[in-house]
Coordinates of C-alpha atoms and ligand atoms in Angstrom, one line a residue:
M1 CA -197.3 65.1 96.5
N2 CA -198.6 68.7 96.3
G3 CA -201.7 68.6 98.5
M4 CA -204.1 69.0 95.5
P5 CA -206.6 66.2 95.2
Y6 CA -205.2 63.5 92.9
Q7 CA -206.8 63.8 89.4
P8 CA -205.7 60.9 87.1
L9 CA -205.9 61.8 83.5
I10 CA -206.9 59.0 81.0
A11 CA -205.5 59.5 77.5
P12 CA -206.8 56.8 75.1
S13 CA -204.4 56.1 72.2
I14 CA -206.0 56.3 68.7
L15 CA -203.3 53.9 67.6
S16 CA -205.7 51.1 68.4
A17 CA -208.7 52.9 66.8
D18 CA -210.2 52.3 63.4
F19 CA -208.1 54.7 61.2
A20 CA -210.8 54.8 58.5
R21 CA -213.2 56.5 60.9
L22 CA -211.2 58.4 63.5
D23 CA -213.9 61.1 64.0
R24 CA -216.4 58.5 65.2
E25 CA -213.8 56.6 67.2
I26 CA -213.0 59.8 69.1
E27 CA -216.7 60.4 69.6
R28 CA -216.9 57.0 71.3
I29 CA -214.8 58.1 74.2
P30 CA -216.5 61.3 75.7
S31 CA -215.0 60.6 79.2
A32 CA -211.4 60.7 77.9
D33 CA -209.3 63.5 79.4
W34 CA -206.7 63.7 76.5
I35 CA -206.5 62.2 73.1
H36 CA -203.1 60.4 72.6
V37 CA -201.7 60.5 69.1
D38 CA -198.8 58.1 68.5
V39 CA -196.5 59.3 65.6
M40 CA -194.0 56.7 64.4
D41 CA -191.5 57.3 61.6
G42 CA -190.3 53.7 60.8
H43 CA -186.7 54.8 61.8
F44 CA -186.8 55.7 65.5
V45 CA -189.1 52.7 66.0
P46 CA -189.6 49.8 63.6
N47 CA -193.1 50.8 62.6
L48 CA -194.9 53.5 60.7
S49 CA -198.2 55.1 62.0
F50 CA -199.1 58.5 60.7
G51 CA -197.8 62.1 60.8
A52 CA -198.8 65.7 61.1
P53 CA -201.6 65.7 58.5
V54 CA -203.5 63.0 60.5
A55 CA -202.8 64.8 63.7
K56 CA -204.2 68.0 62.1
A57 CA -207.4 66.0 61.1
V58 CA -207.8 64.7 64.6
G59 CA -207.3 68.2 66.0
R60 CA -210.2 69.4 63.8
V61 CA -212.7 66.9 65.1
T62 CA -212.2 67.1 68.8
D63 CA -212.1 69.8 71.5
K64 CA -210.2 67.5 73.9
P65 CA -206.5 68.2 74.5
M66 CA -204.5 66.5 71.9
D67 CA -201.3 64.8 73.2
C68 CA -198.8 64.0 70.5
H69 CA -196.2 61.3 71.3
L70 CA -193.4 61.6 68.7
M71 CA -191.5 58.3 68.2
I72 CA -189.4 59.9 65.5
E73 CA -185.8 60.9 64.8
D74 CA -184.8 64.5 64.8
P75 CA -187.8 65.9 66.6
A76 CA -186.5 69.4 66.4
R77 CA -187.2 69.4 62.7
W78 CA -190.8 68.3 63.1
V79 CA -192.3 69.5 66.4
R80 CA -193.7 72.7 64.9
D81 CA -196.0 70.8 62.6
Y82 CA -197.6 69.2 65.6
V83 CA -198.1 72.5 67.3
D84 CA -199.7 73.8 64.2
A85 CA -201.9 70.7 64.1
G86 CA -203.3 71.8 67.5
A87 CA -201.4 69.8 70.0
V88 CA -201.6 70.9 73.6
N89 CA -198.7 68.8 74.5
V90 CA -195.9 67.3 72.4
T91 CA -193.7 64.6 73.8
F92 CA -190.4 63.6 72.1
H93 CA -187.9 61.0 73.0
V94 CA -184.6 61.9 74.7
E95 CA -183.0 59.1 72.8
A96 CA -183.8 60.9 69.5
T97 CA -182.0 64.2 70.1
D98 CA -178.7 65.6 71.5
D99 CA -180.5 68.7 72.6
P100 CA -183.7 67.9 74.6
R101 CA -183.6 71.3 76.3
G102 CA -183.5 73.0 72.9
V103 CA -186.5 71.0 71.6
A104 CA -188.5 71.7 74.8
D105 CA -187.7 75.5 74.5
L106 CA -188.8 75.4 70.8
L107 CA -192.2 73.9 71.9
H108 CA -192.6 76.5 74.7
S109 CA -191.8 79.4 72.4
A110 CA -194.5 78.0 70.0
G111 CA -197.0 78.1 72.9
C112 CA -197.1 74.3 73.4
R113 CA -196.4 72.2 76.4
A114 CA -193.3 69.9 76.2
G115 CA -192.9 66.4 77.3
I116 CA -189.8 64.1 77.3
S117 CA -190.0 60.4 77.0
V118 CA -187.7 57.5 78.0
K119 CA -187.8 54.0 76.5
P120 CA -187.8 51.1 79.1
G121 CA -184.0 50.7 79.0
T122 CA -183.2 54.4 79.4
A123 CA -182.5 55.8 82.9
V124 CA -184.3 58.9 84.0
E125 CA -181.9 60.3 86.5
P126 CA -179.6 61.8 83.9
Y127 CA -182.5 63.9 82.8
F128 CA -183.4 65.3 86.2
D129 CA -181.8 68.7 85.3
L130 CA -184.3 69.0 82.6
L131 CA -187.3 68.8 84.9
E132 CA -187.5 72.7 85.2
H133 CA -187.8 72.9 81.4
V134 CA -190.6 70.3 80.7
D135 CA -194.2 69.9 81.6
L136 CA -194.4 66.1 81.4
V137 CA -192.2 63.0 81.5
L138 CA -193.4 59.9 79.7
V139 CA -192.1 56.7 81.1
M140 CA -192.5 53.9 78.5
S141 CA -193.7 50.7 79.9
V142 CA -193.2 48.8 76.6
E143 CA -190.7 49.1 73.9
P144 CA -192.2 51.8 71.7
G145 CA -193.5 50.9 68.3
F146 CA -196.5 48.7 68.7
G147 CA -199.8 48.6 70.7
G148 CA -201.0 45.6 72.5
Q149 CA -197.7 44.6 74.3
A150 CA -197.3 43.4 77.8
F151 CA -196.7 45.9 80.6
M152 CA -193.2 46.0 82.0
P153 CA -193.6 46.5 85.8
E154 CA -189.8 47.1 86.3
V155 CA -190.2 50.6 84.9
L156 CA -192.1 51.6 88.0
D157 CA -188.8 52.1 89.8
K158 CA -188.2 55.0 87.5
V159 CA -191.7 56.3 88.2
R160 CA -191.0 56.3 91.9
S161 CA -187.7 58.0 91.5
L162 CA -189.2 60.7 89.3
R163 CA -192.2 61.2 91.7
A164 CA -189.8 61.6 94.6
E165 CA -187.7 64.2 92.7
I166 CA -190.6 66.2 91.4
D167 CA -192.2 66.4 94.8
R168 CA -188.9 67.2 96.5
R169 CA -188.4 70.2 94.2
G170 CA -192.0 71.1 94.2
L171 CA -192.2 71.0 90.4
D172 CA -195.4 71.1 88.2
V173 CA -194.4 68.2 86.0
L174 CA -196.8 65.4 85.1
I175 CA -195.7 61.7 85.0
Q176 CA -197.2 59.8 82.2
I177 CA -197.1 56.0 81.5
D178 CA -197.7 54.4 78.2
G179 CA -197.8 50.7 77.2
G180 CA -199.8 47.8 78.5
I181 CA -202.1 49.9 80.7
D182 CA -205.3 48.2 81.5
A183 CA -207.7 47.7 84.4
S184 CA -205.2 45.2 86.0
T185 CA -202.0 47.3 85.6
I186 CA -203.1 50.9 86.1
G187 CA -203.4 50.6 89.9
E188 CA -199.7 49.9 90.5
C189 CA -198.8 52.8 88.2
A190 CA -201.1 55.2 90.1
A191 CA -199.7 53.9 93.4
A192 CA -196.1 54.5 92.1
G193 CA -197.0 58.1 91.2
C194 CA -198.2 58.4 87.7
D195 CA -200.7 61.2 86.7
V196 CA -201.4 60.5 83.1
F197 CA -202.3 57.0 81.7
V198 CA -202.2 56.1 78.0
A199 CA -204.3 53.1 77.0
G200 CA -204.8 51.9 73.5
S201 CA -205.9 48.3 73.2
A202 CA -207.6 48.3 76.6
V203 CA -209.9 51.1 75.6
Y204 CA -210.5 50.4 71.9
G205 CA -210.5 46.6 72.5
A206 CA -213.3 47.0 75.1
P207 CA -216.9 46.4 74.1
D208 CA -217.7 49.9 75.6
P209 CA -214.6 52.1 75.3
D210 CA -216.0 54.9 77.3
A211 CA -216.9 52.6 80.2
M212 CA -213.3 51.4 80.1
V213 CA -212.1 54.9 80.4
E214 CA -214.2 55.4 83.5
T215 CA -213.0 52.1 84.9
L216 CA -209.4 52.9 84.4
R217 CA -209.9 56.3 86.2
A218 CA -211.7 54.7 89.1
R219 CA -208.9 52.0 89.5
A220 CA -206.2 54.8 89.5
L221 CA -208.2 56.8 92.1
D222 CA -208.7 53.6 94.3
A223 CA -205.0 52.7 94.1
R224 CA -204.0 56.2 95.3
A225 CA -206.7 56.5 98.0
Ligands
DX5_301 C1 -196.6 52.3 71.8 C2 -197.4 53.6 71.9 C3 -198.6 53.5 72.7 C4 -199.6 52.4 72.4 C5 -200.1 51.8 73.6 O1 -195.4 52.6 71.1 O2 -196.6 54.7 72.4 O3 -199.2 54.7 73.0 O4 -200.6 52.8 71.6 O5 -200.9 50.7 73.3 P1 -201.4 49.7 74.4 O6 -202.2 50.5 75.4 O7 -202.2 48.8 73.6 O8 -200.1 49.1 75.0
ZN302 ZN1 -197.8 56.6 73.0

């Protein structure tokens, strides 16, 4: 790793929040580092969540970095809407485009950070040549589409492989993990090399969501110490 102190970032997913009161749901997690916004189109994944108008509304009610995770087909057509909504990072799936480099370049030219994501069954090594062109790699630890699923520990081999490659090349690329992250699974993810942790049901299902954000961060720090 690069000698800087390890700073795990906790990104609660509003997919598990009460959609009727998103402003208040975001106010309940002042300790969050990023706000994770899960966009699903009913085609790339078998579920529909919300789109750019809701992301825009979220962007208006928080100063925290908004991290949009696009589980949609044809991301090149839509990424600009999420930049305009105020996203600091937009992540799209490599399985959804023939030209991930082009989509990343589009985001960068719009002044936004770019992330690529891989589903559990997608190998990450074929995308190593993209690492110079992205800011983040999201390793899905459940099949994308729904919150509340069980963590798939087998994806941690991909995290370890990515961590080694990023460090070997001295790149400034964050590794994010998403799906089934809670107080019992975050430690092994941190130890494997993850930097950014998405948690939906663990945070919004907790009696005190903000205390859970703090717990998750502490567990990640402990596991890496
Ligand atoms: C799943 C989404 C996740 C989801 C995580 O397709 O990308 O961000 O909200 O939910 P939990 O933390 O409940 O697995
Ligand atoms: Zn997500």
